[in-house]
PDB file of C-alpha atoms in Angstrom:
ATOM      1  CA  MET A  27       0.000   0.000   0.000  1.00  0.00           C
ATOM      2  CA  GLU A  28       1.341   3.437  -0.976  1.00  0.00           C
ATOM      3  CA  ASN A  29       2.339   5.704   1.930  1.00  0.00           C
ATOM      4  CA  THR A  30       0.013   8.700   1.593  1.00  0.00           C
ATOM      5  CA  ASN A  31       0.433  10.093   5.118  1.00  0.00           C
ATOM      6  CA  ILE A  32       3.797  11.740   4.530  1.00  0.00           C
ATOM      7  CA  SER A  33       3.891  15.544   4.464  1.00  0.00           C
ATOM      8  CA  ARG A  34       5.413  17.383   1.514  1.00  0.00           C
ATOM      9  CA  VAL A  35       8.055  18.877   3.836  1.00  0.00           C
ATOM     10  CA  LYS A  36       9.063  15.410   5.070  1.00  0.00           C
ATOM     11  CA  ALA A  37       9.066  14.114   1.485  1.00  0.00           C
ATOM     12  CA  GLN A  38      11.446  16.883   0.428  1.00  0.00           C
ATOM     13  CA  GLN A  39      13.751  16.137   3.350  1.00  0.00           C
ATOM     14  CA  LEU A  40      13.801  12.469   2.369  1.00  0.00           C
ATOM     15  CA  LEU A  41      14.459  13.414  -1.258  1.00  0.00           C
ATOM     16  CA  VAL A  42      17.542  15.380  -0.253  1.00  0.00           C
ATOM     17  CA  GLU A  43      18.788  12.550   1.976  1.00  0.00           C
ATOM     18  CA  ILE A  44      18.306   9.972  -0.783  1.00  0.00           C
ATOM     19  CA  MET A  45      19.864  12.168  -3.484  1.00  0.00           C
ATOM     20  CA  TYR A  46      22.794  12.829  -1.147  1.00  0.00           C
ATOM     21  CA  SER A  47      23.242   9.073  -0.762  1.00  0.00           C
ATOM     22  CA  PHE A  48      23.125   8.562  -4.543  1.00  0.00           C
ATOM     23  CA  ILE A  49      25.732  11.288  -5.100  1.00  0.00           C
ATOM     24  CA  MET A  50      28.016   9.837  -2.416  1.00  0.00           C
ATOM     25  CA  HIS A  51      27.747   6.375  -3.961  1.00  0.00           C
ATOM     26  CA  GLU A  52      28.474   7.805  -7.388  1.00  0.00           C
ATOM     27  CA  ASN A  53      31.456   9.829  -6.128  1.00  0.00           C
ATOM     28  CA  ASN A  54      32.939   6.713  -4.526  1.00  0.00           C
ATOM     29  CA  ASP A  55      32.222   4.443  -7.526  1.00  0.00           C
ATOM     30  CA  LEU A  56      29.861   2.319  -5.453  1.00  0.00           C
ATOM     31  CA  PRO A  57      26.835   0.600  -6.943  1.00  0.00           C
ATOM     32  CA  ILE A  58      23.462   2.193  -6.277  1.00  0.00           C
ATOM     33  CA  ASN A  59      20.448   0.068  -5.528  1.00  0.00           C
ATOM     34  CA  PHE A  60      17.601   2.476  -6.215  1.00  0.00           C
ATOM     35  CA  GLU A  61      14.848   0.574  -4.403  1.00  0.00           C
ATOM     36  CA  ASP A  62      16.924  -0.453  -1.371  1.00  0.00           C
ATOM     37  CA  THR A  63      18.322   3.044  -0.839  1.00  0.00           C
ATOM     38  CA  ILE A  64      14.873   4.631  -0.977  1.00  0.00           C
ATOM     39  CA  SER A  65      13.425   1.969   1.291  1.00  0.00           C
ATOM     40  CA  ASP A  66      16.267   2.283   3.824  1.00  0.00           C
ATOM     41  CA  ILE A  67      16.038   6.068   4.078  1.00  0.00           C
ATOM     42  CA  CYS A  68      12.217   6.188   4.060  1.00  0.00           C
ATOM     43  CA  LYS A  69      12.145   3.326   6.589  1.00  0.00           C
ATOM     44  CA  VAL A  70       9.325   1.547   4.765  1.00  0.00           C
ATOM     45  CA  PRO A  71       9.266  -1.089   2.020  1.00  0.00           C
ATOM     46  CA  PHE A  72       9.822   0.422  -1.434  1.00  0.00           C
ATOM     47  CA  GLU A  73       6.230  -0.348  -2.437  1.00  0.00           C
ATOM     48  CA  ASP A  74       5.001   1.805   0.466  1.00  0.00           C
ATOM     49  CA  CYS A  75       7.257   4.782  -0.251  1.00  0.00           C
ATOM     50  CA  ASP A  76       5.570   8.013  -1.300  1.00  0.00           C
ATOM     51  CA  PHE A  77       4.969   8.217  -5.062  1.00  0.00           C
ATOM     52  CA  PHE A  78       6.173  11.850  -5.141  1.00  0.00           C
ATOM     53  CA  ILE A  79       9.552  10.704  -3.799  1.00  0.00           C
ATOM     54  CA  LYS A  80       9.873   7.910  -6.342  1.00  0.00           C
ATOM     55  CA  ILE A  81       8.939   9.996  -9.382  1.00  0.00           C
ATOM     56  CA  ILE A  82      11.138  12.987  -8.500  1.00  0.00           C
ATOM     57  CA  LEU A  83      14.109  10.681  -7.836  1.00  0.00           C
ATOM     58  CA  LEU A  84      13.599   8.767 -11.069  1.00  0.00           C
ATOM     59  CA  LYS A  85      13.492  12.000 -13.041  1.00  0.00           C
ATOM     60  CA  ALA A  86      16.486  13.431 -11.163  1.00  0.00           C
ATOM     61  CA  ILE A  87      18.611  10.330 -11.755  1.00  0.00           C
ATOM     62  CA  LYS A  88      17.563   9.974 -15.396  1.00  0.00           C
ATOM     63  CA  ASN A  89      18.474  13.591 -16.157  1.00  0.00           C
ATOM     64  CA  GLN A  90      21.165  14.217 -13.532  1.00  0.00           C
ATOM     65  CA  HIS A  91      23.957  15.079 -15.950  1.00  0.00           C
ATOM     66  CA  LYS A  92      21.770  17.485 -17.924  1.00  0.00           C
ATOM     67  CA  ILE A  93      20.505  19.093 -14.719  1.00  0.00           C
ATOM     68  CA  VAL A  94      24.049  19.535 -13.393  1.00  0.00           C
ATOM     69  CA  GLU A  95      25.138  21.017 -16.718  1.00  0.00           C
ATOM     70  CA  TYR A  96      22.163  23.395 -16.628  1.00  0.00           C
ATOM     71  CA  ILE A  97      22.827  24.520 -13.032  1.00  0.00           C
ATOM     72  CA  SER A  98      26.526  24.917 -13.804  1.00  0.00           C
ATOM     73  CA  LYS A  99      25.725  27.696 -16.284  1.00  0.00           C
ATOM     74  CA  TYR A 100      24.576  29.803 -13.330  1.00  0.00           C
ATOM     75  CA  LEU A 101      27.565  29.114 -11.077  1.00  0.00           C
ATOM     76  CA  LYS A 102      29.964  32.014 -11.331  1.00  0.00           C
ATOM     77  CA  ASN A 103      33.529  30.899 -10.620  1.00  0.00           C
ATOM     78  CA  TRP A 104      32.268  27.632  -9.113  1.00  0.00           C
ATOM     79  CA  ASN A 105      32.393  24.030 -10.260  1.00  0.00           C
ATOM     80  CA  PHE A 106      29.211  22.103  -9.393  1.00  0.00           C
ATOM     81  CA  HIS A 107      31.129  19.026  -8.262  1.00  0.00           C
ATOM     82  CA  ARG A 108      33.172  21.077  -5.803  1.00  0.00           C
ATOM     83  CA  LEU A 109      30.029  22.271  -4.003  1.00  0.00           C
ATOM     84  CA  ASN A 110      29.074  20.666  -0.716  1.00  0.00           C
ATOM     85  CA  THR A 111      27.346  17.355  -1.548  1.00  0.00           C
ATOM     86  CA  THR A 112      24.257  18.372   0.413  1.00  0.00           C
ATOM     87  CA  ILE A 113      23.958  21.580  -1.595  1.00  0.00           C
ATOM     88  CA  GLN A 114      24.355  19.549  -4.802  1.00  0.00           C
ATOM     89  CA  ALA A 115      21.485  17.297  -3.700  1.00  0.00           C
ATOM     90  CA  ILE A 116      19.253  20.255  -2.798  1.00  0.00           C
ATOM     91  CA  LEU A 117      19.891  21.959  -6.149  1.00  0.00           C
ATOM     92  CA  ILE A 118      19.280  18.792  -8.185  1.00  0.00           C
ATOM     93  CA  ILE A 119      16.064  17.956  -6.331  1.00  0.00           C
ATOM     94  CA  SER A 120      14.787  21.548  -6.518  1.00  0.00           C
ATOM     95  CA  VAL A 121      15.416  21.900 -10.248  1.00  0.00           C
ATOM     96  CA  THR A 122      13.911  18.469 -10.880  1.00  0.00           C
ATOM     97  CA  GLU A 123      10.785  19.253  -8.906  1.00  0.00           C
ATOM     98  CA  TYR A 124      10.344  22.612 -10.600  1.00  0.00           C
ATOM     99  CA  TYR A 125      10.799  21.416 -14.181  1.00  0.00           C
ATOM    100  CA  TYR A 126       9.286  17.930 -13.966  1.00  0.00           C
ATOM    101  CA  LYS A 127       6.469  17.985 -11.468  1.00  0.00           C
ATOM    102  CA  GLY A 128       3.172  17.230 -13.169  1.00  0.00           C
ATOM    103  CA  GLU A 129       1.258  20.059 -11.542  1.00  0.00           C
ATOM    104  CA  ASP A 130       2.213  23.709 -11.700  1.00  0.00           C
ATOM    105  CA  ILE A 131       4.477  24.898  -8.934  1.00  0.00           C
ATOM    106  CA  LEU A 132       5.632  28.429  -8.289  1.00  0.00           C
ATOM    107  CA  LYS A 133       9.286  29.377  -8.435  1.00  0.00           C
ATOM    108  CA  ALA A 134       9.027  31.099  -5.034  1.00  0.00           C
ATOM    109  CA  ILE A 135       7.731  27.923  -3.378  1.00  0.00           C
ATOM    110  CA  VAL A 136      10.565  25.797  -4.763  1.00  0.00           C
ATOM    111  CA  ILE A 137      13.128  28.381  -3.656  1.00  0.00           C
ATOM    112  CA  ASP A 138      11.583  28.716  -0.180  1.00  0.00           C
ATOM    113  CA  ASN A 139      11.638  24.932   0.242  1.00  0.00           C
ATOM    114  CA  ALA A 140      15.246  24.725  -0.953  1.00  0.00           C
ATOM    115  CA  VAL A 141      16.315  27.516   1.406  1.00  0.00           C
ATOM    116  CA  THR A 142      14.656  25.701   4.305  1.00  0.00           C
ATOM    117  CA  LEU A 143      16.459  22.481   3.335  1.00  0.00           C
ATOM    118  CA  ALA A 144      19.780  24.350   3.100  1.00  0.00           C
ATOM    119  CA  LYS A 145      19.191  25.733   6.603  1.00  0.00           C
ATOM    120  CA  ILE A 146      18.493  22.218   7.914  1.00  0.00           C
ATOM    121  CA  TYR A 147      21.200  20.268   6.070  1.00  0.00           C
ATOM    122  CA  GLY A 148      23.825  22.804   5.027  1.00  0.00           C
ATOM    123  CA  ASP A 149      27.001  23.188   7.012  1.00  0.00           C
ATOM    124  CA  GLY A 150      27.935  26.659   5.798  1.00  0.00           C
ATOM    125  CA  GLY A 151      25.338  28.511   7.839  1.00  0.00           C
ATOM    126  CA  GLU A 152      23.841  31.594   6.238  1.00  0.00           C
ATOM    127  CA  LYS A 153      26.193  31.264   3.279  1.00  0.00           C
ATOM    128  CA  ASP A 154      24.596  27.974   2.143  1.00  0.00           C
ATOM    129  CA  TYR A 155      20.996  29.086   2.080  1.00  0.00           C
ATOM    130  CA  LYS A 156      21.843  32.421   0.454  1.00  0.00           C
ATOM    131  CA  PHE A 157      23.868  30.590  -2.199  1.00  0.00           C
ATOM    132  CA  VAL A 158      20.988  28.176  -2.896  1.00  0.00           C
ATOM    133  CA  ASN A 159      18.533  31.071  -3.044  1.00  0.00           C
ATOM    134  CA  GLY A 160      20.677  32.995  -5.531  1.00  0.00           C
ATOM    135  CA  ILE A 161      21.373  30.062  -7.833  1.00  0.00           C
ATOM    136  CA  LEU A 162      17.750  28.920  -7.965  1.00  0.00           C
ATOM    137  CA  ASP A 163      16.464  32.459  -8.410  1.00  0.00           C
ATOM    138  CA  ASN A 164      18.624  32.740 -11.521  1.00  0.00           C
ATOM    139  CA  CYS A 165      18.103  29.285 -13.019  1.00  0.00           C
ATOM    140  CA  LEU A 166      14.389  28.682 -12.460  1.00  0.00           C
ATOM    141  CA  ASP A 167      12.252  30.253 -15.144  1.00  0.00           C
ATOM    142  CA  ASN A 168       8.613  31.047 -14.385  1.00  0.00           C
ATOM    143  CA  GLY A 169       7.763  30.155 -17.973  1.00  0.00           C
ATOM    144  CA  LYS A 170       9.536  26.814 -17.523  1.00  0.00           C
ATOM    145  CA  GLN A 171      11.175  27.199 -20.936  1.00  0.00           C
ATOM    146  CA  ASN A 172      14.824  26.992 -19.908  1.00  0.00           C
ATOM    147  CA  LEU A 173      15.191  23.266 -19.258  1.00  0.00           C
ATOM    148  CA  LEU A 174      13.462  20.737 -21.443  1.00  0.00           C
ATOM    149  CA  LEU A 175      14.577  17.202 -20.698  1.00  0.00           C
ATOM    150  CA  ASP A 176      13.287  13.674 -21.089  1.00  0.00           C
TER     151      ASP A 176
END
């Protein structure tokens, strides 16, 4: 049975934790088991994990390289892969949600959620959430025309 009791805030926190895990596995050339990782972090069997989590992660993983390339255009004097891994995860999840979510979502909501996540998970204090805010403000287009992926 699908877990429908999870709040959107909790789902976004889990998304960042799972994406962080995927990035760490990738950076260390370790295999990624999509279903087991999601199940372990969500603490429920994969079948019971929130659909929102599964679909955003699938889209993020499928288009990760294109999303990173897209975000990188807005990083002045920064290399995406040198950013804090948590910030990488927040940016990837935020861009994925904004450009791929089936229903309309406002840019301001995505940015507010990302800033909150940066405050929770970032280790750079005020610098992290301001950085996330600035990057997303520049790379998210209200017309959703800037990033067209599979």
